[in-house]
Tab-separated table of C-alpha atoms in Angstrom:
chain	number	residue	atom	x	y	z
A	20	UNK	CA	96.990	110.979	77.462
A	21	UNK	CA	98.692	110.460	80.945
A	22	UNK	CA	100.838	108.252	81.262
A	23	UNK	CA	101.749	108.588	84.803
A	24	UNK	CA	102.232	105.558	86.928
A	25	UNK	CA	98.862	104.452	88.735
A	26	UNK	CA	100.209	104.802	93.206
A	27	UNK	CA	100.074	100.897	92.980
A	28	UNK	CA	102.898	100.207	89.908
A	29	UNK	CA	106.532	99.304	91.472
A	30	UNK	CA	109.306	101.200	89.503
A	31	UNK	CA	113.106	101.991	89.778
A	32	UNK	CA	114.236	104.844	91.308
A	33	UNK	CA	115.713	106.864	88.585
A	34	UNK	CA	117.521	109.849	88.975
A	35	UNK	CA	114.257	111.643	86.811
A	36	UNK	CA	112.110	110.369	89.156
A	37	UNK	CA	113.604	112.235	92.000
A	38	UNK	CA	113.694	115.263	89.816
A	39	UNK	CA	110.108	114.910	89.086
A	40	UNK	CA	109.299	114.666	92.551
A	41	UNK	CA	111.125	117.695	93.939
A	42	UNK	CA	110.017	119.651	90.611
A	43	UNK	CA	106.705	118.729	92.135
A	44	UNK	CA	107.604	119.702	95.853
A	45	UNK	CA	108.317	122.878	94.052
A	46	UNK	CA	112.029	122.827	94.860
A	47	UNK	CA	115.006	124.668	93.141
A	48	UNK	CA	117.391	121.619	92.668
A	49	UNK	CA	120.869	121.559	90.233
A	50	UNK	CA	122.543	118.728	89.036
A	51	UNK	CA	126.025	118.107	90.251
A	52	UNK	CA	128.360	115.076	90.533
A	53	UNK	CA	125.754	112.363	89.600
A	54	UNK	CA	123.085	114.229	92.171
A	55	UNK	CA	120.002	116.871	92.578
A	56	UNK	CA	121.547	119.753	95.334
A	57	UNK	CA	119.213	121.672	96.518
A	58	UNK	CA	119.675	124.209	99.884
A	59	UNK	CA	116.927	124.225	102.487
A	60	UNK	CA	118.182	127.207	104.968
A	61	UNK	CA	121.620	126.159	105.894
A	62	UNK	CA	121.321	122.262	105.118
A	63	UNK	CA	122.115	121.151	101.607
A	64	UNK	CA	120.978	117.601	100.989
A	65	UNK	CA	121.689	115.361	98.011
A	66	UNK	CA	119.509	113.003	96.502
A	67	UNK	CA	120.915	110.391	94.106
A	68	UNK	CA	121.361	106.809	93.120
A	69	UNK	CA	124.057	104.514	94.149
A	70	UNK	CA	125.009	100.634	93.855
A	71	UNK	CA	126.239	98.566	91.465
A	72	UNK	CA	123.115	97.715	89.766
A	73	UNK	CA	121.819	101.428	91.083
A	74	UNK	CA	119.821	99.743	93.449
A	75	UNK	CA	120.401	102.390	96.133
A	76	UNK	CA	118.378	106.010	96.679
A	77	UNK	CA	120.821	107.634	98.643
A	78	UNK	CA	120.229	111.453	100.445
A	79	UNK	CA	122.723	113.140	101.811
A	80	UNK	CA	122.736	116.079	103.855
A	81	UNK	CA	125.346	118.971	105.899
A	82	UNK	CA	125.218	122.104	107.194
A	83	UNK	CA	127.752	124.959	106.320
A	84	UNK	CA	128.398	125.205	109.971
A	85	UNK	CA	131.918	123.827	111.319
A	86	UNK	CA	132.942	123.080	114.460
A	87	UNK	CA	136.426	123.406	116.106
A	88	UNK	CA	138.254	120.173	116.018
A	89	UNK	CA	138.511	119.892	119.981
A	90	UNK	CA	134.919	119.102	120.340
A	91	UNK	CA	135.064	116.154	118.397
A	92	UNK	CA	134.447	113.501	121.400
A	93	UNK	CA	131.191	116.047	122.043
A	94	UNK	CA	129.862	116.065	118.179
A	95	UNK	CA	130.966	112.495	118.076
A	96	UNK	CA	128.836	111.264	121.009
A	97	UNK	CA	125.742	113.706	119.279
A	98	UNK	CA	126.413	111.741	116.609
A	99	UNK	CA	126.242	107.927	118.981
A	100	UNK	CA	123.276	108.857	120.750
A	101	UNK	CA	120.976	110.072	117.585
A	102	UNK	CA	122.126	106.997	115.541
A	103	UNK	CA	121.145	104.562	118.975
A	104	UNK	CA	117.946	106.199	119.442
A	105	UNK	CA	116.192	107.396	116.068
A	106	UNK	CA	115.470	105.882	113.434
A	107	UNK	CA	115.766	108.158	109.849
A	108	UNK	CA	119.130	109.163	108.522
A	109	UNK	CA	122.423	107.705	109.991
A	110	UNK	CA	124.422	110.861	111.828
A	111	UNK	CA	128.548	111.747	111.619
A	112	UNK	CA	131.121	113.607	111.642
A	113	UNK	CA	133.831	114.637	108.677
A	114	UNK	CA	137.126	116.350	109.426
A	115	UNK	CA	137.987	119.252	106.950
A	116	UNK	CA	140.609	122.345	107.283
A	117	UNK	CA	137.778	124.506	108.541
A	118	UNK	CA	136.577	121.895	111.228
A	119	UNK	CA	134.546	119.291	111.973
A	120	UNK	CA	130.698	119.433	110.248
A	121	UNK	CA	128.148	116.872	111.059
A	122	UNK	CA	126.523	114.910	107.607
A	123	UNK	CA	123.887	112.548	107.429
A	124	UNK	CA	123.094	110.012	104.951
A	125	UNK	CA	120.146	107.703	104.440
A	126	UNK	CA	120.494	105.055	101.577
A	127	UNK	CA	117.577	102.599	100.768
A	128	UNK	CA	117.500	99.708	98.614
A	129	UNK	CA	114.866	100.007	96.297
A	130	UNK	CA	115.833	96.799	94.146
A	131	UNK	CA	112.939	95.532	92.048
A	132	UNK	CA	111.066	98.780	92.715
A	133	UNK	CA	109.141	101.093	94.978
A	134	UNK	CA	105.588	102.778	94.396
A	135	UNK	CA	105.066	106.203	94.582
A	136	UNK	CA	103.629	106.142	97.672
A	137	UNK	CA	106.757	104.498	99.504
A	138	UNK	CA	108.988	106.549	97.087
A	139	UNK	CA	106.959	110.304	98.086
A	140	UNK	CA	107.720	108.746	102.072
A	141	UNK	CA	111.020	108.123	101.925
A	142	UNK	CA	111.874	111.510	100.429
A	143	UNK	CA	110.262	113.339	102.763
A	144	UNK	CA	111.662	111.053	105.769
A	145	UNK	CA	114.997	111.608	104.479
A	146	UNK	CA	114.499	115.287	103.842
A	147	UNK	CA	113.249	115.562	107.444
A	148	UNK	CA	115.155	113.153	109.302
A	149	UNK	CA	118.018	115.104	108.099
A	150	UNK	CA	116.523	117.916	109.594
A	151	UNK	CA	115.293	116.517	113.160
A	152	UNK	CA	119.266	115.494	113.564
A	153	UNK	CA	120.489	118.946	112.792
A	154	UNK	CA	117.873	120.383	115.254
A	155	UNK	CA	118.952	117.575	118.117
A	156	UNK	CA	122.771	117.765	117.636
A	157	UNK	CA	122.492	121.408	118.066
A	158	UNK	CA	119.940	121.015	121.145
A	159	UNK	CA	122.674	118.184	122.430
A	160	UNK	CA	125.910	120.876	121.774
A	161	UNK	CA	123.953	123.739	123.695
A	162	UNK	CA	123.505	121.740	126.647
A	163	UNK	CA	127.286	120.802	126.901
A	164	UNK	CA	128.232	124.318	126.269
B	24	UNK	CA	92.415	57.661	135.044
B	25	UNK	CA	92.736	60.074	132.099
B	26	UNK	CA	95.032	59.451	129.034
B	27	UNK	CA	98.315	60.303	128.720
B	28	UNK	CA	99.797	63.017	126.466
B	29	UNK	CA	101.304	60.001	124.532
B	30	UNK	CA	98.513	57.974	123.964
B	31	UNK	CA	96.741	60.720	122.925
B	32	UNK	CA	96.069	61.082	118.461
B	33	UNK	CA	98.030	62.942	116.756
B	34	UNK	CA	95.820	65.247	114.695
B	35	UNK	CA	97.104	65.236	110.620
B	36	UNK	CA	95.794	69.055	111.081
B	37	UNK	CA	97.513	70.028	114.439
B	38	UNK	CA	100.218	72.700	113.666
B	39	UNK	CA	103.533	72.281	115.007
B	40	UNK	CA	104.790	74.994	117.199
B	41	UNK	CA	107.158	76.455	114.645
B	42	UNK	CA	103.943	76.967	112.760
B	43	UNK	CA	102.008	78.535	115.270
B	44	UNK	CA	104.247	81.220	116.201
B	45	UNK	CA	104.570	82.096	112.631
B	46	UNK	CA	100.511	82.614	112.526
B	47	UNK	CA	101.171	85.266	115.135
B	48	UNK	CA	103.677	87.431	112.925
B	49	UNK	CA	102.400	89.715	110.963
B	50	UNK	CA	102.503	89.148	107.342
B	51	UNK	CA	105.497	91.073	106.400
B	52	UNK	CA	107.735	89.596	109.190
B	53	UNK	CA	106.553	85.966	108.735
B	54	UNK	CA	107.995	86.656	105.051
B	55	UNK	CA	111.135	87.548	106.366
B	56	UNK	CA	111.406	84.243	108.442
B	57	UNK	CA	110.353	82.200	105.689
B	58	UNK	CA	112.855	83.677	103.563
B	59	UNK	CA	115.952	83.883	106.609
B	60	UNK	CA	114.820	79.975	107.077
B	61	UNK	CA	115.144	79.538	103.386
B	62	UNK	CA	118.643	80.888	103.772
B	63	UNK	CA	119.410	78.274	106.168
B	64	UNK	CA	119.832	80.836	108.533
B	65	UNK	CA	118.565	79.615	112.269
B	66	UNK	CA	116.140	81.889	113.415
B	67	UNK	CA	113.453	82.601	116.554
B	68	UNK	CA	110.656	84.140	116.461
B	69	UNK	CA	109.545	86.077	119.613
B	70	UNK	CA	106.280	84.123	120.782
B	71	UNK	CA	104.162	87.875	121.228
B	72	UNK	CA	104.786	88.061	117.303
B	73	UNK	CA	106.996	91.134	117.334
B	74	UNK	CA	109.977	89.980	116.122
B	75	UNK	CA	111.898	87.622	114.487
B	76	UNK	CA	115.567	87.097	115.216
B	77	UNK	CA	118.518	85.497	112.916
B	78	UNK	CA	121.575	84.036	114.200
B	79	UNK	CA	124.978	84.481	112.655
B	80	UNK	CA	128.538	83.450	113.619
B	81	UNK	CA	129.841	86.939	114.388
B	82	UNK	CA	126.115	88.508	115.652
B	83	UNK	CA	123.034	87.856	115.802
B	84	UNK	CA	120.305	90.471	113.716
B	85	UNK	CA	116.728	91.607	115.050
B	86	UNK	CA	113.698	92.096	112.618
B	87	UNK	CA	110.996	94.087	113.439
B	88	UNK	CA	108.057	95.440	111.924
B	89	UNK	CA	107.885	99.299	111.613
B	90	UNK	CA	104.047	99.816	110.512
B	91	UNK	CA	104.734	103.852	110.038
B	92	UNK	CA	106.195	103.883	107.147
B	93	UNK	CA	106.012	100.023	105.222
B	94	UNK	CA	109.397	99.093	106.125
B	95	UNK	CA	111.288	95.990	108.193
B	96	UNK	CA	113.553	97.386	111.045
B	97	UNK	CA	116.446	95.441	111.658
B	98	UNK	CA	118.971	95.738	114.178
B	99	UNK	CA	122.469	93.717	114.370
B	100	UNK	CA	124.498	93.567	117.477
B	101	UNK	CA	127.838	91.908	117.529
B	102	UNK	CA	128.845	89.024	119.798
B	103	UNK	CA	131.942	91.316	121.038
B	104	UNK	CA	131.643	93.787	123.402
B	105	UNK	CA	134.298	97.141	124.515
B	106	UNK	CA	134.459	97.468	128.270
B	107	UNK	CA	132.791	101.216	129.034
B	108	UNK	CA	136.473	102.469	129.380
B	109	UNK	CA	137.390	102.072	125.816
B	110	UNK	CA	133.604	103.916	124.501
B	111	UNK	CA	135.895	106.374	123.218
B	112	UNK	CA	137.115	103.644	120.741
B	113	UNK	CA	133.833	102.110	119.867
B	114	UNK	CA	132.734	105.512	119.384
B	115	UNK	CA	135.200	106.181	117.261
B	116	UNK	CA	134.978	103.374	114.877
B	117	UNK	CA	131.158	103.565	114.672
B	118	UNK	CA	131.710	107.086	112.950
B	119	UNK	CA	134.344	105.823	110.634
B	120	UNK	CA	132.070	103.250	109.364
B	121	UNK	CA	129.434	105.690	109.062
B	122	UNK	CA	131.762	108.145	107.099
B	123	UNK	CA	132.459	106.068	105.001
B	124	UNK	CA	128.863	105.770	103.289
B	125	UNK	CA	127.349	101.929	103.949
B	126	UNK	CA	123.695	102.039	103.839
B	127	UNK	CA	123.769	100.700	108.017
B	128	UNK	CA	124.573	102.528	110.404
B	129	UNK	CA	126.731	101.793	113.075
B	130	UNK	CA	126.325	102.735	117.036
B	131	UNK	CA	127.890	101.999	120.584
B	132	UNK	CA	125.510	101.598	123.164
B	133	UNK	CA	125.515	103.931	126.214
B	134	UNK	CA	128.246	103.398	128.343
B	135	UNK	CA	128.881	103.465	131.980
B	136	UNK	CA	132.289	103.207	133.859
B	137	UNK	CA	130.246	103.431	137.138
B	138	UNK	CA	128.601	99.958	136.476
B	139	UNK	CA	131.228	98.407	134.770
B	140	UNK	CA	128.449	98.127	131.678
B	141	UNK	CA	129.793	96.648	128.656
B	142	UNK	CA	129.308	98.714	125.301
B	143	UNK	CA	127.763	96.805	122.496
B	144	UNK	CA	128.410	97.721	119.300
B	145	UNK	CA	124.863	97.767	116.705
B	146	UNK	CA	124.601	98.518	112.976
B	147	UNK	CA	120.658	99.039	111.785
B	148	UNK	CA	118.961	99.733	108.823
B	149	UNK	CA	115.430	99.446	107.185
B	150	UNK	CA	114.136	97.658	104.385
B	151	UNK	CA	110.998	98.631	102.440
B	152	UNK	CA	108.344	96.015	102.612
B	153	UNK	CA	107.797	94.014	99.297
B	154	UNK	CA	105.158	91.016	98.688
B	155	UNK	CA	107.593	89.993	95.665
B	156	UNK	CA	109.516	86.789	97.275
B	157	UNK	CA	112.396	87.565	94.790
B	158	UNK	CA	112.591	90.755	96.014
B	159	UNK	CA	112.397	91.165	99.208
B	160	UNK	CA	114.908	87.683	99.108
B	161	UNK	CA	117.445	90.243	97.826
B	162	UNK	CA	116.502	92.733	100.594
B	163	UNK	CA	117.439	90.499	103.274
B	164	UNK	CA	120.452	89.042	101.260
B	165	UNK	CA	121.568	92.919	101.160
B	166	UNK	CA	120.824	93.122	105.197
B	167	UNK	CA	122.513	89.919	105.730
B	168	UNK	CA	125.054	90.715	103.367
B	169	UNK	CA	126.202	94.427	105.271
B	170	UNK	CA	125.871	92.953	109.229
B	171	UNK	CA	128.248	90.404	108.081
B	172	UNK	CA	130.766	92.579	106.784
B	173	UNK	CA	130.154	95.123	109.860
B	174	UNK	CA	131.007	92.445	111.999
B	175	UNK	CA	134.054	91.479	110.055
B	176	UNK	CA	135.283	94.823	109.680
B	177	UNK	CA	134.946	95.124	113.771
B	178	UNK	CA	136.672	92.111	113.825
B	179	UNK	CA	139.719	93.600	112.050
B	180	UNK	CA	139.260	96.737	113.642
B	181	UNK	CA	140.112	94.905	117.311
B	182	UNK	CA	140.977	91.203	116.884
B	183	UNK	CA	139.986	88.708	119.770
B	184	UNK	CA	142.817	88.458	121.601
B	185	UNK	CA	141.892	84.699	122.390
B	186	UNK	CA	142.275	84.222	118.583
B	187	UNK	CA	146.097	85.767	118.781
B	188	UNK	CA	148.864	83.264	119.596
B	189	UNK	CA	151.176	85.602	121.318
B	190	UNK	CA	148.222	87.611	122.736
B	191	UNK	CA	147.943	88.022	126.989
B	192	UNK	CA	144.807	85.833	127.069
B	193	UNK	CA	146.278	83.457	124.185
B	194	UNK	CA	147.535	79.398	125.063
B	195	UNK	CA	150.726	79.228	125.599
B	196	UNK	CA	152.670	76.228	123.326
């Protein structure tokens, strides 16, 4: 019997939820430091739970790419302008010893529970959001360069 | 001659105008005014229905409806601005806060030295959309909760110099 939850029932986010879901994307995921990794090209993105009462779906995502650490005001305003014009995941930069790398993260609260139709949209608008601002930060640095 | 507005009856049925410009919200955003009001947090609600706007000590917030994918945009702006020469700062601090992982994100806006444009400093988020009362209550407590402590944190981040005794724009005793 299936026991699969009808698109209409509201449930938790759980981190075997998301693993069902990307099992069913047909993605190659491992689990590492409380989150499903997975690497799309370049990008790796993240998707786990956060929050004190794990209220929070949370997808991360960075390319392998660094940047030198004198074009931070450049990467930083990439960064400004795609977080005051798009909606999706929220753009920045971290500072490492090989450079600067631009990261995005997009956390939703899902408290009380989302239905698999809002749950299968968000993971794909994360997935691709994180995408889009890869795709316009590099579009921004070439035009700078 | 005719009769005047206040001789006029009052009609038991007539809605006030609070009332009617909640009828033009759409259902979603109508439940996020009920529940801001609820709050005791003063709100006003655009008159064209698109949005509904709460006022807070530090900032004000902006709901809106975003029909493509179920959720409630919202969009905080502080009270404080940077003058465009210091964008470099506001820039600066809006990827800190980023960095360091809330689920808003902060943003300057544009700036421009040439027009002397202030920068305003944002944080924004969504919200799924939830008929639950309870739950979407805790939504908005969540968005409340995070604008609040963006605007606090700018707060510490660059204190009003009218607020600091020995400050240049600060009374003197």
């Amino acid at each position: 019997m299936d026991h699969s939850m009808n698109e209409s029932t509201k449930a938790v986010v759980t981190n075997s939820r998301i693993k069902k879901w990307l099992d069913g994307q047909g993605f190659h995921v491992e689990y590492h430091d409380n989150a499903w990794i997975g690497l799309w090209d370049t990008t790796m993105i993240s998707f786990g739970i956060d929050g004190d009462n794990k209220e929070y779906l949370v997808i991360r995502a960075s390319t392998n790419h660094s940047h030198p650490n004198d074009q931070r005001d450049i990467l930083e305003d990439a960064c400004n302008a795609w977080n005051r014009e798009y909606e999706g995941p929220t753009a920045y930069i971290e500072s490492s010893d090989d450079g600067l790398t631009f990261r995005t993260i997009m956390a939703m609260n899902c408290c009380g529970g989302i239905d698999d139709n809002q749950f299968d949209r968000l993971m794909k608008f994360g997935m691709a959001g994180s995408d889009s601002f890869l795709r316009f930060a590099e579009g921004q640095l070439s035009t700078t360069r | 001659m005719s009769e005047s507005i206040a001789q006029q009856p009052i009609r038991d049925d007539a809605l006030s105008v609070n009332d009617q410009l909640m009828q033009q919200l759409p259902v979603s955003l109508a439940q996020v005014a009920k529940l801001l009001a609820e709050r005791g947090v003063p709100i006003f609600v655009d008159a064209e229905g698109g949005s509904v706007l709460a006022t807070l000590i530090e900032g004000e917030i902006l709901f809106m409806v975003n029909e493509n994918m179920d959720t409630i945009s919202f969009r905080g702006l502080w009270n404080r601005v940077f003058s465009s020469a210091r964008y470099r700062n506001a820039a600066d601090t809006c990827n800190e806060w980023n960095a360091y992982g809330t689920w808003a994100r902060g943003y300057a806006s544009e700036p421009s030295v040439d027009e002397n444009r202030a920068v305003r400093m944002f944080c924004s988020g969504q919200i799924m959309n939830d008929d639950r009362d309870d739950v979407m209550g805790m939504r908005i407590d969540d968005v409340l909760n995070v604008s609040q402590i963006f605007f606090s944190w700018l707060g510490e981040q660059y204190p009003d110099p009218i607020r600091i005794p020995d400050a240049p724009y600060g009374r003197k005793a």
